[in-house]
Amino acid sequence: MRSIHNILVTGGAGFIGSHLIQHLVTKYPNYNVVNFDKLTYAGNLENIKSVERASNYTFIKGDILDAQAVTDCMSKHNIDTVVHLAAESHVDRSIEDPNSFLTTNILGTANLLNAFRTRFENGDATLFYHISTDEVFGSLGTEGLFTETTRYDPRSPYSASKAASDHLVSAYHHTYKLPVILSNCSNNYGPNQFPEKLLPLIINNIVEQKPLPIYGDGLNVRDWLYVQDHIEAMDLLIHEAAIGENYNIGGNAEVTNIDLVKMVCNIMDTSLGRCEGESENLITYVTDRKGHDRRYAIDTTKIKTQLNWQASVSLHEGLKKTVNWYLENSDWLENVKTKEYQNYYKKQYSK
Ligand code: NAD
Ligand code: TYD
């Protein structure tokens, strides 16, 4: 078990980061947890309200593109461990506007690595953990799985920017011997996810009885992982992963988009007391995403055999928990649907 005192989490007000912050602050009261987040449209302090007053938690509003702010934050809080999640994360937005993905995801990661390197070389830092995606591996046909040695083949501006950041992290390990680890995870879902991603968007639209947009033929396949399972895997990696290693994380829950959406429709017809099939009637096939990757699927053998981790929440159970959370937190959903969101949504689906 690695020794940790002061841990910096970037992007801790976003979807996955907010679950990680809550987990670390409550499970490890002896760690000082610092959350560095710019609060873009995807960052929301409501997500981490439960820990905002905890004595071992500090929030800093800052931009990872501001190298000085990153350096100052690490030295002020005597950071020994960095878990880096801050990113522009939505593929459709990267197709509309690649540049913010290139700056935040690549240059922002470089700023963190540079600041961490100074601390490491002074003997003050021990771990840089970079969170990445399975999308860096490209698209699979009907057969096969991504392993840790699959060749990188990113195909969207988002995945290309994440691939570049992964390569920087590995390059800093090889060149400067920085103690890094890296994980590539499949599609997460659960509470606090911004309603531009497929699942929260579908849940929101079913509540509002709006069309459920399915790109292309709906037969693209994703592997889905309940966010709390990802957090458990990250906890293990933070404490036990071998330095310089990369790990794939997935839910062993492959499904086509259309089948996934139908599962949500069935769950929600029951929860909302609607007639069977009522929500499915809202399904609307729309123009496909440009360059839409066909299939992602993960081989989780490495993390299972080395660290004894596997997903514990089944897809059906996870979807029910997620739907319940969104129905019980309708205020959260209303508050994030700002003018910016309405404009984005209108632009996205008027094409
Ligand atoms: P998210 O979009 O919900 O949250 C991103 C967070 O980063 C937000 O709080 C935002 O304010 C912050 N941020 C953005 N730009 C910033 C900047 N310049 N400076 C500081 N903070 C900034 O993203 P998420 O879904 O929680 O993803 C977190 C990480 O996990 C990302 O690196 C993403 O690539 C990776 N990942 C996500 C998934 C998924 O399914 N969501 C799967 C695998 C990997
Ligand atoms: P998304 O949640 O954006 O995640 P990613 O692109 O990172 O996998 O999309 C998941 C899948 O759902 C992807 O194949 C695209 C598809 N999709 C739709 O069919 N309709 C939608 O409105 C959205 C947002 C996504």
Short mmCIF file of C-alpha atoms and ligand atoms in Angstrom, two decimals:
data_model
loop_
_atom_site.label_atom_id
_atom_site.label_comp_id
_atom_site.label_asym_id
_atom_site.label_seq_id
_atom_site.Cartn_x
_atom_site.Cartn_y
_atom_site.Cartn_z
CA MET A 1 0.00 0.00 0.00
CA ARG A 2 1.47 3.33 -1.17
CA SER A 3 1.89 6.09 1.40
CA ILE A 4 -0.21 9.17 0.58
CA HIS A 5 -0.54 12.45 2.47
CA ASN A 6 -1.67 15.18 0.10
CA ILE A 7 -3.52 14.17 -3.04
CA LEU A 8 -4.49 16.48 -5.91
CA VAL A 9 -7.50 15.47 -8.01
CA THR A 10 -8.02 17.51 -11.18
CA GLY A 11 -11.54 17.72 -12.60
CA GLY A 12 -13.09 16.72 -9.27
CA ALA A 13 -16.29 18.68 -9.90
CA GLY A 14 -17.12 16.66 -13.01
CA PHE A 15 -18.90 13.35 -13.32
CA ILE A 16 -16.23 10.75 -12.42
CA GLY A 17 -14.07 13.18 -10.43
CA SER A 18 -16.94 14.04 -8.07
CA HIS A 19 -17.40 10.38 -7.15
CA LEU A 20 -13.65 10.00 -6.61
CA ILE A 21 -13.50 13.11 -4.40
CA GLN A 22 -16.37 11.88 -2.20
CA HIS A 23 -14.77 8.44 -1.96
CA LEU A 24 -11.29 9.68 -1.01
CA VAL A 25 -12.47 12.34 1.45
CA THR A 26 -14.71 9.96 3.38
CA LYS A 27 -12.71 6.73 3.16
CA TYR A 28 -9.31 8.29 3.93
CA PRO A 29 -9.76 11.02 6.59
CA ASN A 30 -5.97 11.16 7.03
CA TYR A 31 -5.42 12.24 3.39
CA ASN A 32 -5.70 15.92 2.46
CA VAL A 33 -7.70 15.94 -0.75
CA VAL A 34 -7.35 18.98 -3.04
CA ASN A 35 -9.77 19.39 -5.93
CA PHE A 36 -8.50 21.61 -8.78
CA ASP A 37 -11.25 22.35 -11.28
CA LYS A 38 -12.03 25.16 -13.72
CA LEU A 39 -15.80 24.63 -13.38
CA THR A 40 -16.54 24.49 -17.09
CA TYR A 41 -20.11 23.69 -18.15
CA ALA A 42 -19.38 20.09 -17.03
CA GLY A 43 -18.11 20.99 -13.55
CA ASN A 44 -20.64 21.46 -10.78
CA LEU A 45 -19.98 22.08 -7.09
CA GLU A 46 -23.39 20.54 -6.31
CA ASN A 47 -21.78 17.20 -7.22
CA ILE A 48 -19.48 17.39 -4.19
CA LYS A 49 -21.69 19.23 -1.73
CA SER A 50 -21.63 16.28 0.68
CA VAL A 51 -17.93 16.84 1.44
CA GLU A 52 -17.54 20.61 1.01
CA ARG A 53 -17.12 21.19 4.75
CA ALA A 54 -14.86 18.21 5.45
CA SER A 55 -11.66 19.26 7.19
CA ASN A 56 -9.50 17.15 4.84
CA TYR A 57 -10.94 18.72 1.65
CA THR A 58 -9.97 21.87 -0.27
CA PHE A 59 -11.48 23.18 -3.50
CA ILE A 60 -9.45 25.38 -5.84
CA LYS A 61 -11.05 26.96 -8.88
CA GLY A 62 -8.30 26.87 -11.47
CA ASP A 63 -7.43 26.10 -15.06
CA ILE A 64 -4.86 23.39 -15.87
CA LEU A 65 -3.83 25.59 -18.81
CA ASP A 66 -2.50 28.08 -16.24
CA ALA A 67 0.94 26.58 -15.55
CA GLN A 68 1.66 28.95 -12.67
CA ALA A 69 -1.63 28.15 -10.92
CA VAL A 70 -0.91 24.42 -11.25
CA THR A 71 2.63 24.81 -9.83
CA ASP A 72 1.44 27.06 -7.00
CA CYS A 73 -1.34 24.64 -6.08
CA MET A 74 1.03 21.68 -5.92
CA SER A 75 3.60 23.49 -3.78
CA LYS A 76 1.11 25.26 -1.49
CA HIS A 77 -0.56 21.94 -0.64
CA ASN A 78 2.65 19.91 -0.65
CA ILE A 79 1.13 17.46 -3.14
CA ASP A 80 2.70 13.99 -3.30
CA THR A 81 0.05 12.26 -5.44
CA VAL A 82 -1.80 13.55 -8.53
CA VAL A 83 -4.89 11.91 -10.02
CA HIS A 84 -5.58 13.68 -13.29
CA LEU A 85 -9.13 13.64 -14.65
CA ALA A 86 -9.69 17.24 -15.84
CA ALA A 87 -10.51 17.16 -19.53
CA GLU A 88 -12.91 18.14 -22.23
CA SER A 89 -14.75 14.84 -22.44
CA HIS A 90 -17.58 14.82 -25.00
CA VAL A 91 -16.92 13.39 -28.47
CA ASP A 92 -19.67 15.40 -30.21
CA ARG A 93 -18.28 18.68 -28.86
CA SER A 94 -14.79 17.66 -30.05
CA ILE A 95 -16.17 17.21 -33.57
CA GLU A 96 -17.72 20.71 -33.45
CA ASP A 97 -14.73 22.43 -31.78
CA PRO A 98 -11.52 20.39 -31.61
CA ASN A 99 -9.23 23.16 -30.36
CA SER A 100 -10.41 23.33 -26.76
CA PHE A 101 -9.79 19.55 -26.58
CA LEU A 102 -6.26 19.94 -27.90
CA THR A 103 -5.38 22.69 -25.44
CA THR A 104 -7.03 21.36 -22.27
CA ASN A 105 -6.34 17.68 -22.80
CA ILE A 106 -2.80 17.91 -24.19
CA LEU A 107 -1.26 21.18 -22.99
CA GLY A 108 -3.12 20.97 -19.67
CA THR A 109 -1.67 17.50 -19.07
CA ALA A 110 1.80 18.79 -20.00
CA ASN A 111 1.48 21.58 -17.40
CA LEU A 112 0.61 19.05 -14.70
CA LEU A 113 3.47 16.76 -15.71
CA ASN A 114 5.97 19.65 -15.67
CA ALA A 115 4.87 20.83 -12.22
CA PHE A 116 4.88 17.25 -10.93
CA ARG A 117 8.34 16.64 -12.38
CA THR A 118 9.86 19.50 -10.36
CA ARG A 119 8.33 18.10 -7.18
CA PHE A 120 9.43 14.55 -8.00
CA GLU A 121 13.00 15.63 -8.68
CA ASN A 122 13.04 17.43 -5.31
CA GLY A 123 11.91 14.22 -3.62
CA ASP A 124 8.45 15.65 -2.83
CA ALA A 125 6.14 13.58 -5.05
CA THR A 126 5.52 9.89 -5.59
CA LEU A 127 2.64 9.20 -8.01
CA PHE A 128 1.05 10.71 -11.13
CA TYR A 129 -2.06 8.76 -12.13
CA HIS A 130 -3.53 9.68 -15.52
CA ILE A 131 -7.16 8.74 -16.27
CA SER A 132 -7.87 7.92 -19.88
CA THR A 133 -10.34 6.22 -22.16
CA ASP A 134 -10.61 3.04 -24.23
CA GLU A 135 -11.42 5.28 -27.20
CA VAL A 136 -7.67 5.77 -27.80
CA PHE A 137 -7.61 2.21 -29.22
CA GLY A 138 -9.98 3.07 -32.08
CA SER A 139 -12.87 0.94 -33.23
CA LEU A 140 -13.35 -2.85 -33.15
CA GLY A 141 -15.20 -5.06 -35.62
CA THR A 142 -17.64 -7.66 -34.35
CA GLU A 143 -14.84 -9.71 -32.77
CA GLY A 144 -11.97 -8.96 -30.39
CA LEU A 145 -11.25 -6.91 -27.27
CA PHE A 146 -8.90 -4.03 -26.42
CA THR A 147 -5.94 -5.17 -24.31
CA GLU A 148 -3.20 -3.07 -22.73
CA THR A 149 -0.99 -3.75 -25.75
CA THR A 150 -3.54 -2.86 -28.43
CA ARG A 151 -2.03 -0.33 -30.80
CA TYR A 152 -3.36 3.22 -30.40
CA ASP A 153 -5.65 4.28 -33.27
CA PRO A 154 -7.70 7.30 -32.11
CA ARG A 155 -10.35 8.41 -34.57
CA SER A 156 -12.09 11.45 -33.07
CA PRO A 157 -10.54 14.75 -31.98
CA TYR A 158 -11.45 13.77 -28.38
CA SER A 159 -9.73 10.38 -28.53
CA ALA A 160 -6.75 11.84 -30.42
CA SER A 161 -6.29 14.45 -27.69
CA LYS A 162 -6.53 11.77 -24.97
CA ALA A 163 -4.09 9.55 -26.89
CA ALA A 164 -1.63 12.45 -27.10
CA SER A 165 -1.93 13.03 -23.35
CA ASP A 166 -1.40 9.29 -22.68
CA HIS A 167 1.74 9.37 -24.83
CA LEU A 168 3.04 12.42 -22.94
CA VAL A 169 2.54 10.61 -19.64
CA SER A 170 4.44 7.53 -20.90
CA ALA A 171 7.15 9.73 -22.45
CA TYR A 172 7.71 11.54 -19.12
CA HIS A 173 8.01 8.16 -17.44
CA HIS A 174 10.62 6.98 -19.92
CA THR A 175 12.52 10.26 -20.19
CA TYR A 176 12.41 11.63 -16.65
CA LYS A 177 11.55 8.40 -14.77
CA LEU A 178 8.39 10.01 -13.40
CA PRO A 179 6.37 7.52 -11.32
CA VAL A 180 3.24 7.31 -13.46
CA ILE A 181 0.34 4.94 -13.93
CA LEU A 182 -2.34 5.10 -16.59
CA SER A 183 -5.76 3.52 -16.97
CA ASN A 184 -8.03 3.31 -20.02
CA CYS A 185 -11.65 2.83 -19.13
CA SER A 186 -14.86 2.12 -21.04
CA ASN A 187 -18.08 4.22 -20.94
CA ASN A 188 -19.03 5.19 -17.40
CA TYR A 189 -22.58 5.93 -16.27
CA GLY A 190 -24.28 6.85 -13.02
CA PRO A 191 -25.27 9.92 -10.96
CA ASN A 192 -23.83 13.40 -11.75
CA GLN A 193 -23.27 12.80 -15.47
CA PHE A 194 -24.00 15.85 -17.61
CA PRO A 195 -27.04 15.25 -19.85
CA GLU A 196 -25.19 15.51 -23.14
CA LYS A 197 -23.88 11.92 -22.84
CA LEU A 198 -26.18 9.18 -24.07
CA LEU A 199 -27.65 7.82 -20.82
CA PRO A 200 -28.51 11.02 -18.92
CA LEU A 201 -29.73 12.58 -22.17
CA ILE A 202 -32.10 9.65 -22.75
CA ILE A 203 -33.32 9.71 -19.13
CA ASN A 204 -33.97 13.45 -19.34
CA ASN A 205 -35.81 13.14 -22.65
CA ILE A 206 -37.99 10.27 -21.42
CA VAL A 207 -39.03 12.40 -18.42
CA GLU A 208 -39.81 15.30 -20.77
CA GLN A 209 -41.37 12.99 -23.40
CA LYS A 210 -39.00 14.37 -26.03
CA PRO A 211 -37.51 12.35 -28.95
CA LEU A 212 -34.73 9.90 -28.02
CA PRO A 213 -32.05 10.52 -30.68
CA ILE A 214 -30.25 7.37 -31.87
CA TYR A 215 -27.30 8.01 -34.15
CA GLY A 216 -27.13 5.99 -37.40
CA ASP A 217 -28.53 2.46 -37.19
CA GLY A 218 -28.23 2.23 -33.38
CA LEU A 219 -26.03 -0.85 -33.67
CA ASN A 220 -22.82 0.75 -32.39
CA VAL A 221 -21.62 -1.13 -29.33
CA ARG A 222 -20.21 0.30 -26.09
CA ASP A 223 -19.08 -1.42 -22.89
CA TRP A 224 -20.78 0.18 -19.87
CA LEU A 225 -19.31 0.51 -16.38
CA TYR A 226 -21.17 1.82 -13.32
CA VAL A 227 -19.14 4.77 -12.05
CA GLN A 228 -18.73 3.40 -8.50
CA ASP A 229 -17.03 0.31 -9.92
CA HIS A 230 -14.58 2.61 -11.72
CA ILE A 231 -13.88 4.40 -8.43
CA GLU A 232 -13.11 1.07 -6.70
CA ALA A 233 -10.69 0.21 -9.52
CA MET A 234 -9.06 3.64 -9.28
CA ASP A 235 -8.65 3.27 -5.51
CA LEU A 236 -6.82 -0.03 -6.03
CA LEU A 237 -4.60 1.45 -8.73
CA ILE A 238 -3.76 4.53 -6.63
CA HIS A 239 -2.59 2.31 -3.78
CA GLU A 240 -1.25 -0.80 -5.46
CA ALA A 241 -0.55 -0.49 -9.18
CA ALA A 242 3.00 -1.05 -10.33
CA ILE A 243 4.71 2.15 -11.49
CA GLY A 244 4.96 2.58 -15.26
CA GLU A 245 2.05 0.21 -15.92
CA ASN A 246 -1.18 0.81 -17.80
CA TYR A 247 -4.45 -0.98 -17.03
CA ASN A 248 -7.69 -1.42 -18.94
CA ILE A 249 -10.91 -1.08 -16.95
CA GLY A 250 -14.30 -2.23 -18.24
CA GLY A 251 -17.68 -3.53 -17.20
CA ASN A 252 -17.93 -6.69 -19.33
CA ALA A 253 -21.29 -5.23 -20.35
CA GLU A 254 -21.33 -4.80 -24.10
CA VAL A 255 -24.60 -3.69 -25.65
CA THR A 256 -25.78 -1.92 -28.77
CA ASN A 257 -27.03 1.63 -28.28
CA ILE A 258 -30.54 0.73 -29.36
CA ASP A 259 -30.76 -2.17 -26.89
CA LEU A 260 -29.41 0.02 -24.11
CA VAL A 261 -31.95 2.74 -24.81
CA LYS A 262 -34.75 0.14 -24.88
CA MET A 263 -33.62 -1.14 -21.46
CA VAL A 264 -33.84 2.40 -20.07
CA CYS A 265 -37.28 2.86 -21.67
CA ASN A 266 -38.57 -0.30 -19.96
CA ILE A 267 -37.15 0.66 -16.57
CA MET A 268 -38.61 4.16 -16.82
CA ASP A 269 -42.06 3.07 -18.01
CA THR A 270 -42.28 1.10 -14.76
CA SER A 271 -40.84 3.85 -12.51
CA LEU A 272 -43.00 6.57 -14.04
CA GLY A 273 -46.13 4.42 -14.12
CA ARG A 274 -46.39 4.74 -17.90
CA CYS A 275 -47.80 2.08 -20.23
CA GLU A 276 -45.41 -0.60 -21.47
CA GLY A 277 -43.79 0.59 -24.73
CA GLU A 278 -44.74 4.25 -24.22
CA SER A 279 -41.14 5.50 -23.95
CA GLU A 280 -39.90 3.33 -26.83
CA ASN A 281 -42.29 5.25 -29.07
CA LEU A 282 -40.04 8.28 -28.54
CA ILE A 283 -37.04 6.57 -30.20
CA THR A 284 -35.97 8.60 -33.25
CA TYR A 285 -33.14 7.63 -35.59
CA VAL A 286 -31.05 10.70 -36.50
CA THR A 287 -28.04 11.46 -38.73
CA ASP A 288 -25.01 9.46 -37.63
CA ARG A 289 -22.09 11.03 -35.73
CA LYS A 290 -19.17 11.85 -38.08
CA GLY A 291 -16.58 9.03 -37.91
CA HIS A 292 -18.72 7.16 -35.35
CA ASP A 293 -16.64 4.32 -33.82
CA ARG A 294 -18.49 1.04 -34.26
CA ARG A 295 -17.55 -1.01 -31.23
CA TYR A 296 -15.52 -0.73 -28.03
CA ALA A 297 -14.90 -3.73 -25.75
CA ILE A 298 -12.35 -4.33 -23.02
CA ASP A 299 -10.26 -7.29 -21.93
CA THR A 300 -9.98 -6.81 -18.14
CA THR A 301 -7.70 -9.82 -17.50
CA LYS A 302 -4.74 -7.73 -16.32
CA ILE A 303 -6.50 -5.76 -13.58
CA LYS A 304 -8.42 -8.88 -12.57
CA THR A 305 -5.37 -11.11 -12.20
CA GLN A 306 -2.98 -8.50 -10.77
CA LEU A 307 -5.32 -6.58 -8.48
CA ASN A 308 -8.34 -8.86 -8.14
CA TRP A 309 -10.73 -6.18 -9.45
CA GLN A 310 -13.85 -6.78 -11.48
CA ALA A 311 -17.06 -4.85 -12.00
CA SER A 312 -19.65 -5.71 -9.35
CA VAL A 313 -22.75 -3.84 -10.54
CA SER A 314 -24.66 -5.50 -13.39
CA LEU A 315 -25.86 -3.31 -16.26
CA HIS A 316 -29.53 -3.73 -15.33
CA GLU A 317 -28.90 -2.97 -11.66
CA GLY A 318 -26.70 0.04 -12.55
CA LEU A 319 -29.30 1.43 -14.94
CA LYS A 320 -32.02 1.15 -12.28
CA LYS A 321 -29.81 2.97 -9.73
CA THR A 322 -29.00 5.66 -12.30
CA VAL A 323 -32.62 6.20 -13.36
CA ASN A 324 -33.68 6.41 -9.69
CA TRP A 325 -30.98 8.98 -8.96
CA TYR A 326 -32.04 11.23 -11.85
CA LEU A 327 -35.72 10.94 -10.90
CA GLU A 328 -34.95 11.75 -7.25
CA ASN A 329 -32.66 14.64 -8.23
CA SER A 330 -34.79 16.49 -10.74
CA ASP A 331 -33.51 19.82 -9.31
CA TRP A 332 -29.94 18.83 -10.18
CA LEU A 333 -31.02 18.08 -13.74
CA GLU A 334 -32.97 21.33 -14.09
CA ASN A 335 -30.04 23.37 -12.73
CA VAL A 336 -27.50 22.01 -15.21
CA LYS A 337 -29.78 22.63 -18.19
CA THR A 338 -28.53 26.18 -18.59
CA LYS A 339 -28.97 28.38 -21.62
CA GLU A 340 -25.64 27.03 -22.91
CA TYR A 341 -27.07 23.50 -22.71
CA GLN A 342 -30.31 24.46 -24.46
CA ASN A 343 -28.33 26.06 -27.31
CA TYR A 344 -26.02 23.06 -27.58
CA TYR A 345 -28.96 20.67 -27.63
CA LYS A 346 -30.85 22.70 -30.23
CA LYS A 347 -27.78 22.91 -32.50
CA GLN A 348 -26.98 19.22 -32.08
CA TYR A 349 -30.40 17.92 -33.02
CA SER A 350 -31.43 20.43 -35.65
CA LYS A 351 -28.77 18.99 -38.02
P1 NAD B 1 -16.62 15.61 -17.21
O1 NAD B 1 -16.70 16.34 -18.50
O2 NAD B 1 -17.87 15.24 -16.49
O3 NAD B 1 -15.75 16.46 -16.17
C1 NAD B 1 -14.56 17.10 -16.53
C2 NAD B 1 -14.17 18.03 -15.39
O4 NAD B 1 -12.92 18.67 -15.76
C3 NAD B 1 -15.18 19.15 -15.13
O5 NAD B 1 -15.40 19.30 -13.75
C4 NAD B 1 -14.52 20.39 -15.72
O6 NAD B 1 -14.88 21.60 -15.04
C5 NAD B 1 -13.04 20.07 -15.50
N1 NAD B 1 -12.17 20.78 -16.45
C6 NAD B 1 -12.33 20.86 -17.80
N2 NAD B 1 -11.38 21.64 -18.33
C7 NAD B 1 -10.59 22.05 -17.30
C8 NAD B 1 -9.43 22.86 -17.20
N3 NAD B 1 -8.91 23.45 -18.29
N4 NAD B 1 -8.87 23.05 -15.99
C9 NAD B 1 -9.40 22.48 -14.88
N5 NAD B 1 -10.52 21.72 -14.90
C10 NAD B 1 -11.10 21.50 -16.10
O7 NAD B 1 -15.71 14.34 -17.49
P2 NAD B 1 -15.81 12.85 -16.91
O8 NAD B 1 -16.77 12.09 -17.71
O9 NAD B 1 -15.95 12.91 -15.43
O10 NAD B 1 -14.35 12.32 -17.30
C11 NAD B 1 -13.25 12.52 -16.41
C12 NAD B 1 -12.01 11.93 -17.04
O11 NAD B 1 -12.21 10.56 -17.29
C13 NAD B 1 -11.64 12.55 -18.39
O12 NAD B 1 -10.24 12.67 -18.45
C14 NAD B 1 -12.16 11.55 -19.41
O13 NAD B 1 -11.38 11.59 -20.59
C15 NAD B 1 -11.96 10.25 -18.65
N6 NAD B 1 -12.87 9.16 -19.01
C16 NAD B 1 -14.23 9.36 -19.01
C17 NAD B 1 -15.08 8.30 -19.33
C18 NAD B 1 -16.58 8.48 -19.31
O14 NAD B 1 -17.30 7.54 -19.73
N7 NAD B 1 -17.13 9.58 -18.84
C19 NAD B 1 -14.54 7.05 -19.65
C20 NAD B 1 -13.15 6.88 -19.64
C21 NAD B 1 -12.34 7.94 -19.31
P1 TYD B 2 -21.63 9.06 -25.61
O1 TYD B 2 -22.42 8.97 -24.34
O2 TYD B 2 -21.45 10.40 -26.24
O3 TYD B 2 -20.21 8.38 -25.31
P2 TYD B 2 -19.01 8.00 -26.34
O4 TYD B 2 -19.20 8.68 -27.62
O5 TYD B 2 -17.81 8.52 -25.59
O6 TYD B 2 -19.03 6.50 -26.44
O7 TYD B 2 -22.28 8.10 -26.68
C1 TYD B 2 -22.45 6.72 -26.43
C2 TYD B 2 -22.98 6.09 -27.70
O8 TYD B 2 -24.30 6.59 -27.95
C3 TYD B 2 -22.16 6.44 -28.93
O9 TYD B 2 -22.14 5.29 -29.80
C4 TYD B 2 -22.94 7.56 -29.59
C5 TYD B 2 -24.38 7.24 -29.24
N1 TYD B 2 -25.28 8.39 -29.05
C6 TYD B 2 -26.53 8.40 -29.67
O10 TYD B 2 -26.89 7.46 -30.41
N2 TYD B 2 -27.36 9.46 -29.45
C7 TYD B 2 -27.00 10.51 -28.67
O11 TYD B 2 -27.78 11.49 -28.52
C8 TYD B 2 -25.71 10.49 -28.04
C9 TYD B 2 -25.26 11.63 -27.17
C10 TYD B 2 -24.90 9.41 -28.25
#
